[in-house]
JSON list of C-alpha atoms and ligand atoms in Angstrom, two decimals:
[
{"chain": "A", "resi": 1, "resn": "UNK", "atom": "CA", "xyz": [-124.75, 20.23, 96.38]},
{"chain": "A", "resi": 2, "resn": "UNK", "atom": "CA", "xyz": [-123.13, 22.52, 93.91]},
{"chain": "A", "resi": 3, "resn": "UNK", "atom": "CA", "xyz": [-123.33, 22.03, 90.15]},
{"chain": "A", "resi": 4, "resn": "UNK", "atom": "CA", "xyz": [-120.84, 23.65, 87.78]},
{"chain": "A", "resi": 5, "resn": "UNK", "atom": "CA", "xyz": [-121.28, 23.55, 84.03]},
{"chain": "A", "resi": 6, "resn": "UNK", "atom": "CA", "xyz": [-117.85, 23.38, 82.44]},
{"chain": "A", "resi": 7, "resn": "UNK", "atom": "CA", "xyz": [-118.40, 22.65, 78.74]},
{"chain": "A", "resi": 8, "resn": "UNK", "atom": "CA", "xyz": [-120.43, 20.13, 76.75]},
{"chain": "A", "resi": 9, "resn": "UNK", "atom": "CA", "xyz": [-121.21, 17.14, 79.03]},
{"chain": "A", "resi": 10, "resn": "UNK", "atom": "CA", "xyz": [-118.27, 18.02, 81.29]},
{"chain": "A", "resi": 11, "resn": "UNK", "atom": "CA", "xyz": [-119.70, 19.12, 84.62]},
{"chain": "A", "resi": 12, "resn": "UNK", "atom": "CA", "xyz": [-118.51, 19.26, 88.21]},
{"chain": "A", "resi": 13, "resn": "UNK", "atom": "CA", "xyz": [-120.62, 18.12, 91.16]},
{"chain": "A", "resi": 14, "resn": "UNK", "atom": "CA", "xyz": [-119.79, 19.00, 94.74]},
{"chain": "A", "resi": 15, "resn": "UNK", "atom": "CA", "xyz": [-121.84, 16.55, 96.74]},
{"chain": "A", "resi": 16, "resn": "UNK", "atom": "CA", "xyz": [-121.62, 15.56, 100.41]},
{"chain": "A", "resi": 17, "resn": "UNK", "atom": "CA", "xyz": [-118.27, 17.38, 100.75]},
{"chain": "A", "resi": 18, "resn": "UNK", "atom": "CA", "xyz": [-116.73, 15.44, 97.86]},
{"chain": "A", "resi": 19, "resn": "UNK", "atom": "CA", "xyz": [-116.23, 16.64, 94.32]},
{"chain": "A", "resi": 20, "resn": "UNK", "atom": "CA", "xyz": [-116.79, 14.72, 91.12]},
{"chain": "A", "resi": 21, "resn": "UNK", "atom": "CA", "xyz": [-115.84, 15.60, 87.58]},
{"chain": "A", "resi": 22, "resn": "UNK", "atom": "CA", "xyz": [-118.11, 14.06, 84.96]},
{"chain": "A", "resi": 23, "resn": "UNK", "atom": "CA", "xyz": [-117.12, 13.20, 81.38]},
{"chain": "A", "resi": 24, "resn": "UNK", "atom": "CA", "xyz": [-113.95, 15.28, 81.05]},
{"chain": "A", "resi": 25, "resn": "UNK", "atom": "CA", "xyz": [-113.17, 16.70, 77.62]},
{"chain": "A", "resi": 26, "resn": "UNK", "atom": "CA", "xyz": [-110.20, 19.02, 77.96]},
{"chain": "A", "resi": 27, "resn": "UNK", "atom": "CA", "xyz": [-109.05, 19.90, 74.45]},
{"chain": "A", "resi": 28, "resn": "UNK", "atom": "CA", "xyz": [-108.91, 23.46, 73.22]},
{"chain": "A", "resi": 29, "resn": "UNK", "atom": "CA", "xyz": [-111.45, 24.85, 70.77]},
{"chain": "A", "resi": 30, "resn": "UNK", "atom": "CA", "xyz": [-111.53, 23.21, 67.30]},
{"chain": "A", "resi": 31, "resn": "UNK", "atom": "CA", "xyz": [-109.07, 20.46, 68.28]},
{"chain": "A", "resi": 32, "resn": "UNK", "atom": "CA", "xyz": [-110.97, 17.62, 66.57]},
{"chain": "A", "resi": 33, "resn": "UNK", "atom": "CA", "xyz": [-112.62, 17.01, 63.19]},
{"chain": "A", "resi": 34, "resn": "UNK", "atom": "CA", "xyz": [-116.41, 16.70, 63.28]},
{"chain": "A", "resi": 35, "resn": "UNK", "atom": "CA", "xyz": [-117.94, 13.29, 63.99]},
{"chain": "A", "resi": 36, "resn": "UNK", "atom": "CA", "xyz": [-118.25, 11.52, 60.60]},
{"chain": "A", "resi": 37, "resn": "UNK", "atom": "CA", "xyz": [-121.80, 10.96, 59.42]},
{"chain": "A", "resi": 38, "resn": "UNK", "atom": "CA", "xyz": [-123.32, 13.32, 61.99]},
{"chain": "A", "resi": 39, "resn": "UNK", "atom": "CA", "xyz": [-124.93, 16.75, 61.62]},
{"chain": "A", "resi": 40, "resn": "UNK", "atom": "CA", "xyz": [-122.42, 19.46, 60.57]},
{"chain": "A", "resi": 41, "resn": "UNK", "atom": "CA", "xyz": [-119.61, 16.95, 60.22]},
{"chain": "A", "resi": 42, "resn": "UNK", "atom": "CA", "xyz": [-117.56, 19.67, 58.45]},
{"chain": "A", "resi": 43, "resn": "UNK", "atom": "CA", "xyz": [-117.34, 21.68, 61.69]},
{"chain": "A", "resi": 44, "resn": "UNK", "atom": "CA", "xyz": [-114.47, 21.04, 64.09]},
{"chain": "A", "resi": 45, "resn": "UNK", "atom": "CA", "xyz": [-115.21, 20.62, 67.77]},
{"chain": "A", "resi": 46, "resn": "UNK", "atom": "CA", "xyz": [-115.15, 21.59, 70.64]},
{"chain": "A", "resi": 47, "resn": "UNK", "atom": "CA", "xyz": [-116.78, 24.68, 69.17]},
{"chain": "A", "resi": 48, "resn": "UNK", "atom": "CA", "xyz": [-115.88, 26.73, 72.27]},
{"chain": "A", "resi": 49, "resn": "UNK", "atom": "CA", "xyz": [-112.94, 26.92, 74.66]},
{"chain": "A", "resi": 50, "resn": "UNK", "atom": "CA", "xyz": [-112.99, 25.77, 78.27]},
{"chain": "A", "resi": 51, "resn": "UNK", "atom": "CA", "xyz": [-114.28, 28.49, 80.63]},
{"chain": "A", "resi": 52, "resn": "UNK", "atom": "CA", "xyz": [-111.64, 27.86, 83.32]},
{"chain": "A", "resi": 53, "resn": "UNK", "atom": "CA", "xyz": [-108.14, 26.47, 83.76]},
{"chain": "A", "resi": 54, "resn": "UNK", "atom": "CA", "xyz": [-107.36, 22.76, 83.64]},
{"chain": "A", "resi": 55, "resn": "UNK", "atom": "CA", "xyz": [-105.95, 22.63, 87.19]},
{"chain": "A", "resi": 56, "resn": "UNK", "atom": "CA", "xyz": [-109.18, 23.88, 88.71]},
{"chain": "A", "resi": 57, "resn": "UNK", "atom": "CA", "xyz": [-111.21, 21.44, 86.57]},
{"chain": "A", "resi": 58, "resn": "UNK", "atom": "CA", "xyz": [-109.08, 18.50, 87.73]},
{"chain": "A", "resi": 59, "resn": "UNK", "atom": "CA", "xyz": [-109.16, 19.48, 91.41]},
{"chain": "A", "resi": 60, "resn": "UNK", "atom": "CA", "xyz": [-111.67, 16.74, 92.33]},
{"chain": "A", "resi": 61, "resn": "UNK", "atom": "CA", "xyz": [-111.91, 13.56, 94.41]},
{"chain": "A", "resi": 62, "resn": "UNK", "atom": "CA", "xyz": [-113.03, 11.32, 91.55]},
{"chain": "A", "resi": 63, "resn": "UNK", "atom": "CA", "xyz": [-114.08, 11.31, 87.92]},
{"chain": "A", "resi": 64, "resn": "UNK", "atom": "CA", "xyz": [-117.13, 9.52, 86.54]},
{"chain": "A", "resi": 65, "resn": "UNK", "atom": "CA", "xyz": [-117.07, 8.53, 82.87]},
{"chain": "A", "resi": 66, "resn": "UNK", "atom": "CA", "xyz": [-120.55, 7.64, 81.57]},
{"chain": "A", "resi": 67, "resn": "UNK", "atom": "CA", "xyz": [-119.16, 6.09, 78.37]},
{"chain": "A", "resi": 68, "resn": "UNK", "atom": "CA", "xyz": [-116.01, 6.42, 76.31]},
{"chain": "A", "resi": 69, "resn": "UNK", "atom": "CA", "xyz": [-117.09, 8.36, 73.24]},
{"chain": "A", "resi": 70, "resn": "UNK", "atom": "CA", "xyz": [-114.54, 11.12, 72.56]},
{"chain": "A", "resi": 71, "resn": "UNK", "atom": "CA", "xyz": [-117.00, 13.88, 73.52]},
{"chain": "A", "resi": 72, "resn": "UNK", "atom": "CA", "xyz": [-117.06, 12.33, 77.03]},
{"chain": "A", "resi": 73, "resn": "UNK", "atom": "CA", "xyz": [-113.38, 11.50, 77.52]},
{"chain": "A", "resi": 74, "resn": "UNK", "atom": "CA", "xyz": [-110.91, 12.85, 74.98]},
{"chain": "A", "resi": 75, "resn": "UNK", "atom": "CA", "xyz": [-107.22, 12.48, 74.19]},
{"chain": "A", "resi": 76, "resn": "UNK", "atom": "CA", "xyz": [-106.41, 15.69, 76.06]},
{"chain": "A", "resi": 77, "resn": "UNK", "atom": "CA", "xyz": [-108.11, 14.32, 79.17]},
{"chain": "A", "resi": 78, "resn": "UNK", "atom": "CA", "xyz": [-106.17, 11.07, 78.86]},
{"chain": "A", "resi": 79, "resn": "UNK", "atom": "CA", "xyz": [-102.99, 13.12, 78.78]},
{"chain": "A", "resi": 80, "resn": "UNK", "atom": "CA", "xyz": [-103.82, 15.65, 81.51]},
{"chain": "A", "resi": 81, "resn": "UNK", "atom": "CA", "xyz": [-105.61, 13.59, 84.18]},
{"chain": "A", "resi": 82, "resn": "UNK", "atom": "CA", "xyz": [-103.16, 12.21, 86.76]},
{"chain": "A", "resi": 83, "resn": "UNK", "atom": "CA", "xyz": [-102.79, 8.47, 86.16]},
{"chain": "A", "resi": 84, "resn": "UNK", "atom": "CA", "xyz": [-103.64, 7.62, 89.78]},
{"chain": "A", "resi": 85, "resn": "UNK", "atom": "CA", "xyz": [-106.90, 9.61, 89.81]},
{"chain": "A", "resi": 86, "resn": "UNK", "atom": "CA", "xyz": [-109.92, 7.54, 90.87]},
{"chain": "A", "resi": 87, "resn": "UNK", "atom": "CA", "xyz": [-112.06, 6.92, 87.78]},
{"chain": "A", "resi": 88, "resn": "UNK", "atom": "CA", "xyz": [-115.51, 5.35, 87.89]},
{"chain": "A", "resi": 89, "resn": "UNK", "atom": "CA", "xyz": [-116.62, 3.59, 84.70]},
{"chain": "A", "resi": 90, "resn": "UNK", "atom": "CA", "xyz": [-119.72, 1.74, 83.54]},
{"chain": "A", "resi": 91, "resn": "UNK", "atom": "CA", "xyz": [-118.36, -1.70, 82.69]},
{"chain": "A", "resi": 92, "resn": "UNK", "atom": "CA", "xyz": [-115.38, -3.99, 82.16]},
{"chain": "A", "resi": 93, "resn": "UNK", "atom": "CA", "xyz": [-115.01, -2.99, 78.52]},
{"chain": "A", "resi": 94, "resn": "UNK", "atom": "CA", "xyz": [-114.57, 0.70, 79.41]},
{"chain": "A", "resi": 95, "resn": "UNK", "atom": "CA", "xyz": [-112.23, -0.26, 82.26]},
{"chain": "A", "resi": 96, "resn": "UNK", "atom": "CA", "xyz": [-109.97, -2.15, 79.85]},
{"chain": "A", "resi": 97, "resn": "UNK", "atom": "CA", "xyz": [-110.02, 0.74, 77.37]},
{"chain": "A", "resi": 98, "resn": "UNK", "atom": "CA", "xyz": [-109.07, 3.30, 80.01]},
{"chain": "A", "resi": 99, "resn": "UNK", "atom": "CA", "xyz": [-106.51, 1.04, 81.68]},
{"chain": "A", "resi": 100, "resn": "UNK", "atom": "CA", "xyz": [-104.70, 0.83, 78.35]},
{"chain": "A", "resi": 101, "resn": "UNK", "atom": "CA", "xyz": [-104.20, 4.60, 78.61]},
{"chain": "A", "resi": 102, "resn": "UNK", "atom": "CA", "xyz": [-102.14, 4.04, 81.75]},
{"chain": "A", "resi": 103, "resn": "UNK", "atom": "CA", "xyz": [-104.69, 4.70, 84.52]},
{"chain": "A", "resi": 104, "resn": "UNK", "atom": "CA", "xyz": [-104.24, 2.67, 87.68]},
{"chain": "A", "resi": 105, "resn": "UNK", "atom": "CA", "xyz": [-107.25, 3.43, 89.89]},
{"chain": "A", "resi": 106, "resn": "UNK", "atom": "CA", "xyz": [-110.40, 2.46, 87.98]},
{"chain": "A", "resi": 107, "resn": "UNK", "atom": "CA", "xyz": [-113.59, 1.23, 89.62]},
{"chain": "A", "resi": 108, "resn": "UNK", "atom": "CA", "xyz": [-116.60, -0.20, 87.82]},
{"chain": "A", "resi": 109, "resn": "UNK", "atom": "CA", "xyz": [-119.97, 1.11, 89.02]},
{"chain": "A", "resi": 110, "resn": "UNK", "atom": "CA", "xyz": [-121.49, -2.21, 89.96]},
{"chain": "A", "resi": 111, "resn": "UNK", "atom": "CA", "xyz": [-124.81, -1.18, 91.45]},
{"chain": "A", "resi": 112, "resn": "UNK", "atom": "CA", "xyz": [-123.45, -1.32, 94.97]},
{"chain": "A", "resi": 113, "resn": "UNK", "atom": "CA", "xyz": [-120.82, 1.36, 94.86]},
{"chain": "A", "resi": 114, "resn": "UNK", "atom": "CA", "xyz": [-120.31, 3.45, 97.98]},
{"chain": "A", "resi": 115, "resn": "UNK", "atom": "CA", "xyz": [-117.68, 6.19, 97.88]},
{"chain": "A", "resi": 116, "resn": "UNK", "atom": "CA", "xyz": [-117.02, 8.18, 101.08]},
{"chain": "A", "resi": 117, "resn": "UNK", "atom": "CA", "xyz": [-120.58, 7.52, 102.27]},
{"chain": "A", "resi": 118, "resn": "UNK", "atom": "CA", "xyz": [-122.13, 8.45, 98.93]},
{"chain": "A", "resi": 119, "resn": "UNK", "atom": "CA", "xyz": [-124.17, 5.78, 97.14]},
{"chain": "A", "resi": 120, "resn": "UNK", "atom": "CA", "xyz": [-123.48, 5.75, 93.43]},
{"chain": "A", "resi": 121, "resn": "UNK", "atom": "CA", "xyz": [-125.98, 3.68, 91.45]},
{"chain": "A", "resi": 122, "resn": "UNK", "atom": "CA", "xyz": [-125.56, 3.05, 87.76]},
{"chain": "A", "resi": 123, "resn": "UNK", "atom": "CA", "xyz": [-128.58, 3.61, 85.48]},
{"chain": "A", "resi": 124, "resn": "UNK", "atom": "CA", "xyz": [-129.32, 2.38, 81.98]},
{"chain": "A", "resi": 125, "resn": "UNK", "atom": "CA", "xyz": [-129.78, 4.40, 78.84]},
{"chain": "A", "resi": 126, "resn": "UNK", "atom": "CA", "xyz": [-129.91, 4.08, 75.06]},
{"chain": "A", "resi": 127, "resn": "UNK", "atom": "CA", "xyz": [-127.89, 6.31, 72.73]},
{"chain": "A", "resi": 128, "resn": "UNK", "atom": "CA", "xyz": [-130.69, 6.64, 70.12]},
{"chain": "A", "resi": 129, "resn": "UNK", "atom": "CA", "xyz": [-134.17, 5.38, 69.31]},
{"chain": "A", "resi": 130, "resn": "UNK", "atom": "CA", "xyz": [-134.80, 1.64, 68.72]},
{"chain": "A", "resi": 131, "resn": "UNK", "atom": "CA", "xyz": [-134.76, 2.37, 64.96]},
{"chain": "A", "resi": 132, "resn": "UNK", "atom": "CA", "xyz": [-131.36, 4.09, 65.17]},
{"chain": "A", "resi": 133, "resn": "UNK", "atom": "CA", "xyz": [-129.92, 1.33, 67.34]},
{"chain": "A", "resi": 134, "resn": "UNK", "atom": "CA", "xyz": [-130.94, -1.24, 64.72]},
{"chain": "A", "resi": 135, "resn": "UNK", "atom": "CA", "xyz": [-128.59, 0.46, 62.25]},
{"chain": "A", "resi": 136, "resn": "UNK", "atom": "CA", "xyz": [-125.89, 1.90, 64.51]},
{"chain": "A", "resi": 137, "resn": "UNK", "atom": "CA", "xyz": [-125.80, -0.05, 67.77]},
{"chain": "A", "resi": 138, "resn": "UNK", "atom": "CA", "xyz": [-122.16, -0.95, 67.25]},
{"chain": "A", "resi": 139, "resn": "UNK", "atom": "CA", "xyz": [-121.08, 2.63, 66.82]},
{"chain": "A", "resi": 140, "resn": "UNK", "atom": "CA", "xyz": [-123.30, 4.15, 69.50]},
{"chain": "A", "resi": 141, "resn": "UNK", "atom": "CA", "xyz": [-122.47, 1.41, 71.98]},
{"chain": "A", "resi": 142, "resn": "UNK", "atom": "CA", "xyz": [-123.44, 1.02, 75.62]},
{"chain": "A", "resi": 143, "resn": "UNK", "atom": "CA", "xyz": [-124.10, 4.15, 77.69]},
{"chain": "A", "resi": 144, "resn": "UNK", "atom": "CA", "xyz": [-125.00, 4.75, 81.31]},
{"chain": "A", "resi": 145, "resn": "UNK", "atom": "CA", "xyz": [-126.09, 7.37, 83.77]},
{"chain": "A", "resi": 146, "resn": "UNK", "atom": "CA", "xyz": [-125.90, 7.37, 87.54]},
{"chain": "A", "resi": 147, "resn": "UNK", "atom": "CA", "xyz": [-127.65, 8.38, 90.74]},
{"chain": "A", "resi": 148, "resn": "UNK", "atom": "CA", "xyz": [-125.94, 9.93, 93.77]},
{"chain": "A", "resi": 149, "resn": "UNK", "atom": "CA", "xyz": [-127.54, 9.52, 97.19]},
{"chain": "A", "resi": 150, "resn": "UNK", "atom": "CA", "xyz": [-126.40, 10.72, 100.61]},
{"chain": "A", "resi": 151, "resn": "UNK", "atom": "CA", "xyz": [-128.30, 11.39, 103.81]},
{"chain": "A", "resi": 152, "resn": "UNK", "atom": "CA", "xyz": [-127.36, 15.08, 103.83]},
{"chain": "A", "resi": 153, "resn": "UNK", "atom": "CA", "xyz": [-128.00, 15.74, 100.14]},
{"chain": "A", "resi": 154, "resn": "UNK", "atom": "CA", "xyz": [-130.78, 15.74, 97.58]},
{"chain": "A", "resi": 155, "resn": "UNK", "atom": "CA", "xyz": [-130.86, 12.68, 95.37]},
{"chain": "A", "resi": 156, "resn": "UNK", "atom": "CA", "xyz": [-129.25, 13.47, 92.03]},
{"chain": "A", "resi": 157, "resn": "UNK", "atom": "CA", "xyz": [-129.76, 11.65, 88.73]},
{"chain": "A", "resi": 158, "resn": "UNK", "atom": "CA", "xyz": [-127.54, 12.29, 85.72]},
{"chain": "A", "resi": 159, "resn": "UNK", "atom": "CA", "xyz": [-129.08, 10.49, 82.73]},
{"chain": "A", "resi": 160, "resn": "UNK", "atom": "CA", "xyz": [-126.08, 10.54, 80.38]},
{"chain": "A", "resi": 161, "resn": "UNK", "atom": "CA", "xyz": [-126.19, 10.18, 76.60]},
{"chain": "A", "resi": 162, "resn": "UNK", "atom": "CA", "xyz": [-129.62, 8.62, 76.29]},
{"chain": "A", "resi": 163, "resn": "UNK", "atom": "CA", "xyz": [-132.84, 9.39, 74.52]},
{"chain": "A", "resi": 164, "resn": "UNK", "atom": "CA", "xyz": [-136.00, 9.58, 76.61]},
{"chain": "A", "resi": 165, "resn": "UNK", "atom": "CA", "xyz": [-137.16, 6.00, 77.09]},
{"chain": "A", "resi": 166, "resn": "UNK", "atom": "CA", "xyz": [-138.34, 3.51, 79.72]},
{"chain": "A", "resi": 167, "resn": "UNK", "atom": "CA", "xyz": [-134.81, 3.35, 81.21]},
{"chain": "A", "resi": 168, "resn": "UNK", "atom": "CA", "xyz": [-135.05, 7.03, 82.08]},
{"chain": "A", "resi": 169, "resn": "UNK", "atom": "CA", "xyz": [-138.62, 6.71, 83.37]},
{"chain": "A", "resi": 170, "resn": "UNK", "atom": "CA", "xyz": [-137.61, 3.72, 85.48]},
{"chain": "A", "resi": 171, "resn": "UNK", "atom": "CA", "xyz": [-134.66, 5.61, 86.99]},
{"chain": "A", "resi": 172, "resn": "UNK", "atom": "CA", "xyz": [-136.86, 8.59, 87.89]},
{"chain": "A", "resi": 173, "resn": "UNK", "atom": "CA", "xyz": [-139.61, 6.36, 89.31]},
{"chain": "A", "resi": 174, "resn": "UNK", "atom": "CA", "xyz": [-137.15, 4.23, 91.28]},
{"chain": "A", "resi": 175, "resn": "UNK", "atom": "CA", "xyz": [-134.90, 6.88, 92.79]},
{"chain": "A", "resi": 176, "resn": "UNK", "atom": "CA", "xyz": [-137.27, 9.87, 92.88]},
{"chain": "A", "resi": 177, "resn": "UNK", "atom": "CA", "xyz": [-134.42, 12.33, 92.22]},
{"chain": "A", "resi": 178, "resn": "UNK", "atom": "CA", "xyz": [-134.78, 15.94, 93.32]},
{"chain": "A", "resi": 179, "resn": "UNK", "atom": "CA", "xyz": [-132.11, 17.01, 90.83]},
{"chain": "A", "resi": 180, "resn": "UNK", "atom": "CA", "xyz": [-132.11, 15.65, 87.27]},
{"chain": "A", "resi": 181, "resn": "UNK", "atom": "CA", "xyz": [-129.30, 16.41, 84.84]},
{"chain": "A", "resi": 182, "resn": "UNK", "atom": "CA", "xyz": [-130.18, 15.80, 81.19]},
{"chain": "A", "resi": 183, "resn": "UNK", "atom": "CA", "xyz": [-127.89, 15.75, 78.17]},
{"chain": "A", "resi": 184, "resn": "UNK", "atom": "CA", "xyz": [-130.26, 17.86, 76.13]},
{"chain": "A", "resi": 185, "resn": "UNK", "atom": "CA", "xyz": [-128.27, 19.19, 73.16]},
{"chain": "A", "resi": 186, "resn": "UNK", "atom": "CA", "xyz": [-130.25, 17.09, 70.64]},
{"chain": "A", "resi": 187, "resn": "UNK", "atom": "CA", "xyz": [-127.21, 15.63, 68.85]},
{"chain": "A", "resi": 188, "resn": "UNK", "atom": "CA", "xyz": [-128.34, 14.46, 65.42]},
{"chain": "A", "resi": 189, "resn": "UNK", "atom": "CA", "xyz": [-127.50, 11.94, 62.77]},
{"chain": "A", "resi": 190, "resn": "UNK", "atom": "CA", "xyz": [-129.01, 13.14, 59.47]},
{"chain": "A", "resi": 191, "resn": "UNK", "atom": "CA", "xyz": [-131.95, 11.04, 58.21]},
{"chain": "A", "resi": 192, "resn": "UNK", "atom": "CA", "xyz": [-131.99, 9.04, 61.44]},
{"chain": "A", "resi": 193, "resn": "UNK", "atom": "CA", "xyz": [-132.64, 11.63, 64.13]},
{"chain": "A", "resi": 194, "resn": "UNK", "atom": "CA", "xyz": [-131.64, 12.40, 67.71]},
{"chain": "A", "resi": 195, "resn": "UNK", "atom": "CA", "xyz": [-129.11, 10.35, 69.63]},
{"chain": "A", "resi": 196, "resn": "UNK", "atom": "CA", "xyz": [-129.57, 12.20, 72.93]},
{"chain": "A", "resi": 197, "resn": "UNK", "atom": "CA", "xyz": [-132.38, 14.23, 74.49]},
{"chain": "A", "resi": 198, "resn": "UNK", "atom": "CA", "xyz": [-133.76, 17.51, 73.20]},
{"chain": "A", "resi": 199, "resn": "UNK", "atom": "CA", "xyz": [-136.04, 20.30, 74.37]},
{"chain": "A", "resi": 200, "resn": "UNK", "atom": "CA", "xyz": [-139.23, 18.22, 74.61]},
{"chain": "A", "resi": 201, "resn": "UNK", "atom": "CA", "xyz": [-137.52, 15.83, 77.00]},
{"chain": "A", "resi": 202, "resn": "UNK", "atom": "CA", "xyz": [-137.05, 18.58, 79.59]},
{"chain": "A", "resi": 203, "resn": "UNK", "atom": "CA", "xyz": [-140.85, 18.88, 79.69]},
{"chain": "A", "resi": 204, "resn": "UNK", "atom": "CA", "xyz": [-141.27, 15.09, 79.91]},
{"chain": "A", "resi": 205, "resn": "UNK", "atom": "CA", "xyz": [-138.86, 15.04, 82.86]},
{"chain": "A", "resi": 206, "resn": "UNK", "atom": "CA", "xyz": [-140.76, 17.87, 84.54]},
{"chain": "A", "resi": 207, "resn": "UNK", "atom": "CA", "xyz": [-144.08, 16.06, 84.09]},
{"chain": "A", "resi": 208, "resn": "UNK", "atom": "CA", "xyz": [-142.70, 12.87, 85.61]},
{"chain": "A", "resi": 209, "resn": "UNK", "atom": "CA", "xyz": [-140.86, 14.65, 88.45]},
{"chain": "A", "resi": 210, "resn": "UNK", "atom": "CA", "xyz": [-142.81, 17.91, 88.94]},
{"chain": "A", "resi": 211, "resn": "UNK", "atom": "CA", "xyz": [-140.82, 19.12, 91.94]},
{"chain": "A", "resi": 212, "resn": "UNK", "atom": "CA", "xyz": [-137.35, 18.25, 90.68]},
{"chain": "A", "resi": 213, "resn": "UNK", "atom": "CA", "xyz": [-134.80, 20.79, 89.53]},
{"chain": "A", "resi": 214, "resn": "UNK", "atom": "CA", "xyz": [-133.80, 19.85, 85.99]},
{"chain": "A", "resi": 215, "resn": "UNK", "atom": "CA", "xyz": [-130.44, 20.97, 84.60]},
{"chain": "A", "resi": 216, "resn": "UNK", "atom": "CA", "xyz": [-129.84, 20.84, 80.86]},
{"chain": "A", "resi": 217, "resn": "UNK", "atom": "CA", "xyz": [-126.26, 20.15, 79.79]},
{"chain": "A", "resi": 218, "resn": "UNK", "atom": "CA", "xyz": [-124.33, 18.79, 76.74]},
{"chain": "A", "resi": 219, "resn": "UNK", "atom": "CA", "xyz": [-125.42, 21.79, 74.68]},
{"chain": "A", "resi": 220, "resn": "UNK", "atom": "CA", "xyz": [-123.73, 23.59, 71.80]},
{"chain": "A", "resi": 221, "resn": "UNK", "atom": "CA", "xyz": [-120.08, 22.47, 72.10]},
{"chain": "A", "resi": 222, "resn": "UNK", "atom": "CA", "xyz": [-119.99, 19.60, 69.59]},
{"chain": "A", "resi": 223, "resn": "UNK", "atom": "CA", "xyz": [-120.56, 19.69, 65.82]},
{"chain": "A", "resi": 224, "resn": "UNK", "atom": "CA", "xyz": [-123.73, 17.55, 65.86]},
{"chain": "A", "resi": 225, "resn": "UNK", "atom": "CA", "xyz": [-125.59, 19.45, 68.61]},
{"chain": "A", "resi": 226, "resn": "UNK", "atom": "CA", "xyz": [-128.80, 20.80, 67.06]},
{"chain": "A", "resi": 227, "resn": "UNK", "atom": "CA", "xyz": [-130.39, 22.61, 70.02]},
{"chain": "A", "resi": 228, "resn": "UNK", "atom": "CA", "xyz": [-129.13, 26.02, 71.15]},
{"chain": "A", "resi": 229, "resn": "UNK", "atom": "CA", "xyz": [-129.46, 27.36, 74.66]},
{"chain": "A", "resi": 230, "resn": "UNK", "atom": "CA", "xyz": [-131.53, 30.25, 73.30]},
{"chain": "A", "resi": 231, "resn": "UNK", "atom": "CA", "xyz": [-134.01, 27.88, 71.66]},
{"chain": "A", "resi": 232, "resn": "UNK", "atom": "CA", "xyz": [-134.21, 25.68, 74.75]},
{"chain": "A", "resi": 233, "resn": "UNK", "atom": "CA", "xyz": [-134.82, 28.68, 77.03]},
{"chain": "A", "resi": 234, "resn": "UNK", "atom": "CA", "xyz": [-137.57, 29.87, 74.67]},
{"chain": "A", "resi": 235, "resn": "UNK", "atom": "CA", "xyz": [-139.25, 26.45, 74.83]},
{"chain": "A", "resi": 236, "resn": "UNK", "atom": "CA", "xyz": [-138.97, 26.37, 78.62]},
{"chain": "A", "resi": 237, "resn": "UNK", "atom": "CA", "xyz": [-140.59, 29.81, 78.84]},
{"chain": "A", "resi": 238, "resn": "UNK", "atom": "CA", "xyz": [-143.39, 28.85, 76.44]},
{"chain": "A", "resi": 239, "resn": "UNK", "atom": "CA", "xyz": [-144.16, 25.86, 78.64]},
{"chain": "A", "resi": 240, "resn": "UNK", "atom": "CA", "xyz": [-143.97, 27.79, 81.92]},
{"chain": "A", "resi": 241, "resn": "UNK", "atom": "CA", "xyz": [-141.31, 25.56, 83.42]},
{"chain": "A", "resi": 242, "resn": "UNK", "atom": "CA", "xyz": [-138.59, 28.21, 83.91]},
{"chain": "A", "resi": 243, "resn": "UNK", "atom": "CA", "xyz": [-138.78, 27.70, 87.65]},
{"chain": "A", "resi": 244, "resn": "UNK", "atom": "CA", "xyz": [-137.78, 24.06, 87.24]},
{"chain": "A", "resi": 245, "resn": "UNK", "atom": "CA", "xyz": [-135.39, 23.86, 84.29]},
{"chain": "A", "resi": 246, "resn": "UNK", "atom": "CA", "xyz": [-131.96, 25.48, 84.40]},
{"chain": "A", "resi": 247, "resn": "UNK", "atom": "CA", "xyz": [-129.85, 26.02, 81.28]},
{"chain": "A", "resi": 248, "resn": "UNK", "atom": "CA", "xyz": [-126.40, 27.01, 82.56]},
{"chain": "A", "resi": 249, "resn": "UNK", "atom": "CA", "xyz": [-123.78, 28.78, 80.53]},
{"chain": "A", "resi": 250, "resn": "UNK", "atom": "CA", "xyz": [-120.26, 27.33, 80.48]},
{"chain": "A", "resi": 251, "resn": "UNK", "atom": "CA", "xyz": [-118.56, 28.29, 83.73]},
{"chain": "A", "resi": 252, "resn": "UNK", "atom": "CA", "xyz": [-121.84, 28.87, 85.58]},
{"chain": "A", "resi": 253, "resn": "UNK", "atom": "CA", "xyz": [-122.52, 27.27, 89.00]},
{"chain": "A", "resi": 254, "resn": "UNK", "atom": "CA", "xyz": [-125.62, 26.69, 91.09]},
{"chain": "A", "resi": 255, "resn": "UNK", "atom": "CA", "xyz": [-126.05, 25.65, 94.69]},
{"chain": "A", "resi": 256, "resn": "UNK", "atom": "CA", "xyz": [-129.15, 23.50, 94.98]},
{"chain": "B", "resi": 1, "resn": "ZN", "atom": "ZN1", "xyz": [-122.21, 12.84, 73.98]}
]
C-alpha cells in the first residue's frame, strides 16, 4: 500500500491495486473564513496551498468521505469532482447531502462493503469528549472512520475526526490494523478543548498496537489546528516512538 499526504485530512491510499482519495478539500490557500467559535477563528483556511495539481489528486477509483464538515469535503471539491465518481459515505444523511450537490454514484458504508475485493468496514468515532458533545453534539455531528482489508495488503485503519475513546480502542482491538492513520492536529474549541486527537494519542495508539505503523495527518492546514508537525515530531522523539509514528509533509508518500 502507498500512502500520500495531500493536505489536511486529504490523503490518497493506493491499496490492492486500487486508489482511494479520502476527505477531499480542494480550495486554494485562504479560501474560507475561520471556523466560528474555534481556535484562531480570525485566520482564513486552508492555511497552505495544495502540493500537487487537482487532476492528479482526482485520478482515483473512489473517494471516501468520513463526514461532511467543510474541512473534509469543501465547495471546491463539490465543483471539481466528476459527478459520476464513486463516493463512499457514512450514512443516509450524508448521502442525501452529497446527492443534492449533483453526485450520482454514492454508496453508504454499511458494514459489509466490498469494493474490487477490498473489504471496507465503517468504524465509530466521537468528534470531541463527552463533555464537549453535551454542549455541541449538533454542530460536531456524527463522524466515522474505516478499515481496509485485503488478502495481499496490511490491514489499514483510518480513525477520522475522533478523540481517543473506546470506539478507537474497539476498532484497534477488533481489526488489529498494521497501519493506523490518526487525525492528530489537535483542533481546539477555546474553553472546551480538543475535538480530534493530539500528540498524546499517537503514544496511546502505539501502546495498544505496538507493531503498527502510525501515520499522523490532519495537521496544520486549518485555523483551529493547535499541534504543529515540529511539536509532534519532538514528542515522538522524546517518547522513542520515531520508528513507529510517521508525520508526513504535504505531498510526501510512503510505501508500507
Ligand atoms: Zn476535521
